[in-house]
Amino acid sequence: MRNWALPENEGGKRSMKKATIVTTAGRHPRENHGIVNPPVYHASTVLYPSMAAHDKAEGAPFESVNYGRIGTPTTWAFEEAVAALEGGYRTVSLASGLNALTTAVLAFVKSGDHILVSDSVYGPLRRFCDEILARFGVETGYFDPLIGGGIARMLRQNTRLVATESPGSLSFEVQDIPAIAAAAHDAGALVMIDNTWSGGLYFQPFAHGVDISVQAATKYIVGHSDSMLGAVTAAREELWRPVKETAVKLGLCAGPDDCYLGLRGMRTLAVRLARHQENGLKLARWLQARPEVARVVHPALPQDPGHRLWQRDFTGASGLFAALLKPYPKPAVDALIDSLELFGLGYSWGGYESLIVPAHPERLRTAVPWQADGPYLRFHAGLEDSSDQIADLERGFAALAKAA
Ligand SMILES: Cc1ncc(COP(=O)(O)O)c(C=O)c1O
């Protein structure tokens, strides 16, 4: 009898392929009248049938439905699916990707602790560390994303956590996660990764030594630019519990409709990401051949400095990458962007649509300077036909030439 349910899926213990996991995990049709998708429970109050049931629930508040904020079957279905996708023990869902990153860090630090954060992490995580964690006596040090095992030199007795992101936000350096994890574990520190770029499909965090994997599910998991959602997945029970308890103590939770949209997005994640990858690579190769472009920054290109590590550790690439233009004045670059019809100008990524945005990694860096001799543009290759995407960029380069 088919029932795509826990416990078989839990922890990714089954040897199913990723494309199968994303279409089956978190589904319990037999518990829902045979209906394919789990229902959306909108809940605050949960009524107990008796005092005995009330008292029993008090002893294990996370294991049954007690209150909307703690979780409902909709929340759990989403969390179960993400845990299976990431290959971890269990997931905590949160209201955004940033919320997931900050909750994951908060769960493991106390006053007097030190954490190490890659210079290439998502900018708002740095702001949280520098402006909020610092107020509570947690010190943050930033490290070169390419440090690899050299991180051993920066680890202190009080280093509790090493925060990574691979490839890096905006700058796309591929990190040697197994080397970082080995050094961190030797020093008794935990390793967290922002795994959003891979969608959980193309990088297996726990197989590479990571303890906590975070995704901005807002991006590829939701996949349609219509919801904010985050997910923290832990390798083991003893790492999952502090994250869940921190979220509960802070009153954080993801909304039921967002969890549903996350689950719904997950069903097509494998096919969407394959197309994002294909379109991204076509665009990257096309951009490489353009005379206006100095360098394309995409780990799946053999010329990319991160290519060797990407090839070793990843099984694919998403649609997010960047290109460094030759030196052009700002008005010319503005004309390029303003002339585009398919590529929207906006933040975030991971939806079905193509995006372009000027990026400034140099404004964030403190460990190692990031240098660009020209305008730097981040691209998200959407699901449109790539010949239309290229025609749109051709229009952009014509506008650039005219305004230069
Ligand atoms: C790599 C990465 N992590 C986390 C986030 C934060 O996600 P959210 O926008 O859902 O808070 C983003 C958003 O752009 C991101 O690019």
XYZ file of C-alpha atoms and ligand atoms in Angstrom:
420
model
C 0.000 0.000 0.000
C 1.365 3.393 -0.930
C 1.619 6.021 1.767
C 4.308 8.607 1.178
C 4.630 9.253 4.841
C 6.921 9.332 7.834
C 8.853 7.497 9.083
C 10.248 6.138 5.795
C 10.960 9.587 4.376
C 12.319 11.068 7.543
C 15.947 12.056 7.451
C 16.178 11.205 3.770
C 16.974 7.643 4.815
C 15.280 6.138 1.803
C 17.409 5.917 -1.256
C 14.894 7.585 -3.552
C 16.190 10.036 -6.114
C 15.671 13.758 -5.490
C 13.087 14.144 -8.256
C 11.042 11.425 -6.552
C 11.498 12.875 -3.079
C 10.204 16.301 -4.109
C 7.045 14.822 -5.572
C 6.274 12.489 -2.676
C 7.662 13.846 0.616
C 5.184 15.360 3.070
C 2.162 13.766 1.438
C -0.263 11.638 3.418
C -3.157 11.007 1.059
C -4.566 8.142 3.105
C -5.007 10.498 6.047
C -6.773 13.046 3.843
C -9.549 11.125 2.073
C -7.100 10.166 -0.685
C -6.703 13.788 -1.739
C -3.349 14.300 -3.425
C -2.240 17.431 -1.585
C -2.355 17.980 2.170
C -5.005 20.444 3.350
C -4.227 23.947 4.596
C -5.037 24.211 8.279
C -5.701 27.768 9.413
C -5.398 27.622 13.168
C -4.773 29.461 16.384
C -6.783 27.658 19.112
C -6.712 23.884 19.140
C -9.399 22.213 21.246
C -8.491 19.204 23.392
C -11.079 16.448 23.710
C -10.310 15.932 27.410
C -8.047 16.932 30.280
C -6.118 13.705 29.773
C -5.320 14.739 26.188
C -4.440 18.263 27.381
C -2.038 16.936 30.015
C -0.435 14.502 27.578
C 0.176 17.268 25.024
C 1.879 19.440 27.637
C 4.600 16.843 28.006
C 5.511 16.855 24.314
C 4.427 20.214 22.852
C 6.137 19.771 19.478
C 4.820 16.300 18.757
C 1.102 17.045 18.502
C -1.171 19.865 17.373
C -1.393 22.284 20.309
C -1.520 25.819 19.031
C -1.314 27.393 15.591
C 1.991 29.084 16.261
C 3.728 25.844 17.272
C 2.719 24.039 14.096
C -0.139 22.321 12.315
C -0.235 19.337 9.954
C 0.323 21.841 7.110
C 3.513 23.126 8.744
C 4.708 19.602 9.373
C 4.000 18.468 5.836
C 6.199 21.285 4.525
C 8.892 20.597 7.115
C 8.846 16.887 6.406
C 9.283 17.540 2.688
C 12.193 19.963 3.189
C 13.935 17.589 5.619
C 13.702 14.825 3.013
C 14.935 17.142 0.242
C 17.926 18.313 2.279
C 18.591 14.832 3.655
C 18.487 16.038 7.267
C 16.829 14.932 10.477
C 14.043 17.498 10.775
C 13.148 21.039 9.653
C 11.792 24.166 11.335
C 9.769 26.447 9.048
C 9.968 30.207 9.481
C 8.438 33.318 7.986
C 11.337 34.209 5.655
C 14.800 33.108 4.642
C 16.398 35.825 6.762
C 14.277 34.744 9.711
C 15.568 31.206 9.205
C 19.202 32.370 9.134
C 18.895 34.526 12.268
C 16.946 31.897 14.226
C 19.507 29.237 13.338
C 22.339 31.430 14.622
C 20.475 32.527 17.769
C 19.741 28.922 18.672
C 23.405 28.158 19.272
C 25.041 31.284 20.729
C 25.230 32.983 24.093
C 26.986 36.036 25.469
C 30.770 35.605 25.324
C 30.660 33.337 22.261
C 32.436 33.963 18.983
C 31.145 33.049 15.539
C 32.857 33.008 12.161
C 30.922 34.179 9.128
C 31.961 33.980 5.493
C 32.616 37.363 3.891
C 30.274 36.261 1.087
C 27.083 35.603 3.101
C 23.758 37.262 2.406
C 24.256 40.906 3.464
C 21.378 41.185 5.969
C 22.848 38.266 7.958
C 25.977 40.386 8.488
C 23.802 43.262 9.687
C 22.113 40.939 12.188
C 25.499 39.789 13.502
C 27.060 43.260 13.646
C 24.090 45.201 14.930
C 22.052 42.745 17.023
C 24.264 39.848 18.115
C 27.021 42.320 19.054
C 24.618 44.043 21.492
C 24.275 40.758 23.336
C 27.994 40.080 23.613
C 28.441 37.682 20.696
C 31.486 38.531 18.604
C 31.525 37.949 14.829
C 34.667 37.474 12.745
C 34.534 37.407 8.935
C 36.617 35.037 6.845
C 37.740 34.748 3.256
C 35.198 32.491 1.494
C 38.124 30.659 -0.134
C 39.835 29.909 3.186
C 39.004 26.169 3.171
C 40.855 24.262 5.905
C 42.813 27.440 6.696
C 39.873 28.425 8.863
C 41.571 26.378 11.602
C 43.756 29.446 12.273
C 40.691 31.589 13.040
C 38.821 29.173 15.274
C 38.957 30.009 18.968
C 38.027 28.111 22.063
C 34.748 30.069 22.218
C 33.896 29.763 18.494
C 30.454 28.223 18.480
C 29.413 28.429 14.856
C 30.850 28.832 11.359
C 28.357 30.336 8.890
C 28.926 29.585 5.205
C 27.135 30.134 1.920
C 28.182 28.404 -1.266
C 28.266 29.793 -3.850
C 28.458 33.165 -2.092
C 25.737 35.783 -2.296
C 26.427 38.142 -5.231
C 30.049 36.983 -5.641
C 29.485 33.216 -6.174
C 32.709 31.834 -4.666
C 32.424 28.090 -4.113
C 33.518 27.180 -0.598
C 35.405 24.043 0.402
C 32.674 23.003 2.830
C 34.150 19.580 3.776
C 37.497 21.222 4.671
C 35.794 24.001 6.653
C 33.574 21.470 8.423
C 36.508 19.208 9.354
C 38.422 22.125 10.920
C 35.323 23.506 12.652
C 34.407 20.135 14.115
C 37.966 19.606 15.364
C 37.586 22.871 17.278
C 34.107 21.965 18.572
C 32.214 24.468 16.379
C 29.062 23.823 14.361
C 28.773 24.526 10.633
C 25.793 26.232 9.073
C 25.212 26.746 5.360
C 22.848 28.935 3.384
C 21.905 26.318 0.781
C 19.403 28.453 -1.125
C 21.328 28.599 -4.420
C 21.257 24.832 -4.859
C 17.588 24.596 -3.887
C 18.620 21.595 -1.763
C 18.613 19.651 -4.993
C 22.173 20.181 -6.215
C 24.121 20.225 -2.934
C 23.800 17.718 -0.125
C 24.775 19.702 2.958
C 24.837 16.870 5.484
C 26.897 14.584 3.265
C 29.517 17.379 3.157
C 29.802 17.815 6.917
C 27.244 20.574 7.530
C 25.263 20.572 10.791
C 22.546 23.135 9.995
C 21.251 23.902 6.502
C 19.131 26.971 5.855
C 17.091 27.786 2.801
C 15.251 30.912 1.797
C 12.329 28.829 0.539
C 11.071 32.161 -0.813
C 13.361 31.468 -3.790
C 13.378 28.131 -5.618
C 11.171 26.072 -3.316
C 8.208 28.447 -3.569
C 9.400 29.262 -7.069
C 6.687 31.710 -8.117
C 7.677 34.984 -6.379
C 4.476 35.012 -4.355
C 5.409 34.042 -0.808
C 8.021 34.562 1.928
C 9.226 31.374 3.620
C 12.318 30.005 5.338
C 13.498 26.595 6.493
C 16.182 25.446 8.930
C 17.095 21.768 8.676
C 19.257 20.096 11.279
C 21.465 17.053 10.879
C 20.468 15.563 14.216
C 17.738 15.686 16.846
C 19.955 17.523 19.354
C 20.533 20.293 16.809
C 16.916 20.474 15.650
C 15.506 20.955 19.163
C 17.371 24.209 20.021
C 16.249 25.716 16.705
C 12.626 24.738 17.326
C 12.750 25.956 20.926
C 14.302 29.270 19.885
C 11.609 29.798 17.250
C 8.879 28.973 19.768
C 10.348 31.216 22.479
C 10.615 34.114 20.037
C 7.072 33.513 18.789
C 8.177 32.829 15.228
C 6.246 30.723 12.763
C 5.464 30.399 9.073
C 1.917 31.005 7.861
C -0.166 28.047 6.649
C -0.741 29.398 3.142
C 2.990 30.004 2.738
C 3.795 26.455 3.853
C 1.251 25.215 1.331
C 2.804 27.307 -1.440
C 6.211 25.947 -0.423
C 4.942 22.381 -0.664
C 3.242 23.051 -3.968
C 6.393 24.652 -5.351
C 8.475 21.714 -4.214
C 6.553 19.298 -6.460
C 8.006 20.960 -9.566
C 11.379 21.948 -8.086
C 13.396 19.347 -9.985
C 11.978 20.203 -13.404
C 12.076 23.931 -12.798
C 15.647 23.928 -11.532
C 16.824 21.855 -14.497
C 15.392 24.514 -16.818
C 16.818 27.382 -14.748
C 20.179 25.630 -15.007
C 19.911 25.132 -18.769
C 18.794 28.707 -19.445
C 21.380 30.113 -17.028
C 24.196 28.279 -18.756
C 23.007 29.330 -22.214
C 22.924 32.950 -21.080
C 26.275 32.675 -19.304
C 27.971 31.253 -22.415
C 26.321 33.859 -24.623
C 27.449 36.652 -22.284
C 31.009 35.228 -22.269
C 31.186 35.843 -26.002
C 29.961 39.461 -25.797
C 32.629 42.148 -26.279
C 31.004 44.304 -23.552
C 31.558 41.606 -20.905
C 34.849 41.287 -19.004
C 33.995 38.117 -17.040
C 31.040 35.856 -16.364
C 30.836 34.643 -12.779
C 29.163 31.230 -12.873
C 30.658 28.200 -11.079
C 29.495 25.777 -13.765
C 31.705 27.463 -16.387
C 35.089 25.699 -16.651
C 36.875 29.096 -16.566
C 35.342 29.995 -13.191
C 37.793 29.851 -10.246
C 35.222 27.854 -8.251
C 34.578 25.308 -11.008
C 36.732 22.506 -9.607
C 35.058 22.573 -6.199
C 31.622 23.002 -7.772
C 32.250 19.938 -9.926
C 33.440 17.950 -6.925
C 30.591 18.853 -4.546
C 27.552 19.935 -6.581
C 25.362 17.980 -8.962
C 24.007 20.995 -10.815
C 23.696 24.756 -11.010
C 20.745 27.032 -10.528
C 19.884 30.042 -12.679
C 21.592 32.722 -10.574
C 24.956 34.120 -11.666
C 26.692 37.413 -12.429
C 28.652 39.213 -15.107
C 31.281 41.885 -14.817
C 31.066 44.390 -17.643
C 33.985 46.310 -19.074
C 34.147 49.820 -17.629
C 31.006 51.680 -18.771
C 29.524 54.819 -17.245
C 26.470 54.401 -15.014
C 24.050 56.101 -17.460
C 24.968 53.522 -20.127
C 24.350 50.615 -17.733
C 21.099 52.237 -16.626
C 20.076 52.438 -20.296
C 20.865 48.716 -20.735
C 18.699 47.756 -17.775
C 15.875 50.180 -18.586
C 15.599 48.876 -22.161
C 14.920 45.282 -21.082
C 11.437 43.854 -21.353
C 11.774 40.280 -20.078
C 14.421 40.808 -17.406
C 12.734 42.551 -14.498
C 14.742 44.894 -12.292
C 14.311 43.659 -8.760
C 15.671 41.844 -5.733
C 15.131 38.265 -4.719
C 15.253 35.441 -7.270
C 14.172 31.846 -7.725
C 10.817 32.632 -9.310
C 9.909 31.622 -12.860
C 10.837 35.040 -14.241
C 14.143 36.479 -15.390
C 15.700 39.239 -13.322
C 18.644 41.584 -13.479
C 20.025 43.817 -10.753
C 23.263 45.774 -10.257
C 25.206 44.214 -7.375
C 27.886 45.643 -5.106
C 29.703 42.935 -3.142
C 32.532 45.413 -2.502
C 30.252 47.418 -0.210
C 29.843 44.478 2.163
C 33.314 42.963 2.376
C 35.504 43.303 5.440
C 37.754 40.189 5.395
C 39.016 40.367 1.817
C 38.380 43.235 -0.589
C 36.228 42.392 -3.582
C 37.320 44.276 -6.633
C 35.464 44.995 -9.836
C 36.822 47.265 -12.527
C 33.445 47.748 -14.128
C 29.718 47.468 -13.515
C 28.672 44.158 -11.965
C 25.254 42.704 -12.789
C 23.455 39.779 -11.192
C 21.232 37.727 -13.496
C 18.482 35.286 -12.713
C 17.659 33.100 -15.713
C 13.932 32.487 -15.639
C 11.892 29.862 -17.456
C 11.158 31.868 -20.606
C 12.469 30.555 -23.932
C 16.184 31.306 -23.903
C 16.108 32.751 -27.433
C 13.715 35.446 -26.161
C 15.947 36.049 -23.144
C 18.939 36.508 -25.435
C 16.983 38.806 -27.764
C 16.080 40.906 -24.733
C 19.722 41.191 -23.655
C 20.738 42.029 -27.241
C 18.337 44.955 -26.997
C 20.008 45.880 -23.716
C 23.516 45.846 -25.171
C 22.352 47.984 -28.106
C 21.033 50.545 -25.599
C 24.337 50.342 -23.693
C 26.341 51.079 -26.855
C 24.057 53.964 -27.785
C 24.348 55.592 -24.364
C 28.072 54.929 -23.805
C 21.165 33.618 -0.356
C 20.002 34.222 0.341
N 19.719 33.810 1.577
C 18.681 34.319 2.265
C 17.875 35.283 1.719
C 16.751 35.836 2.525
O 15.540 35.291 2.148
P 14.164 36.064 2.387
O 14.118 37.141 1.348
O 13.137 35.004 2.259
O 14.226 36.633 3.773
C 18.112 35.727 0.422
C 17.237 36.754 -0.196
O 17.559 37.363 -1.199
C 19.219 35.197 -0.288
O 19.523 35.606 -1.529
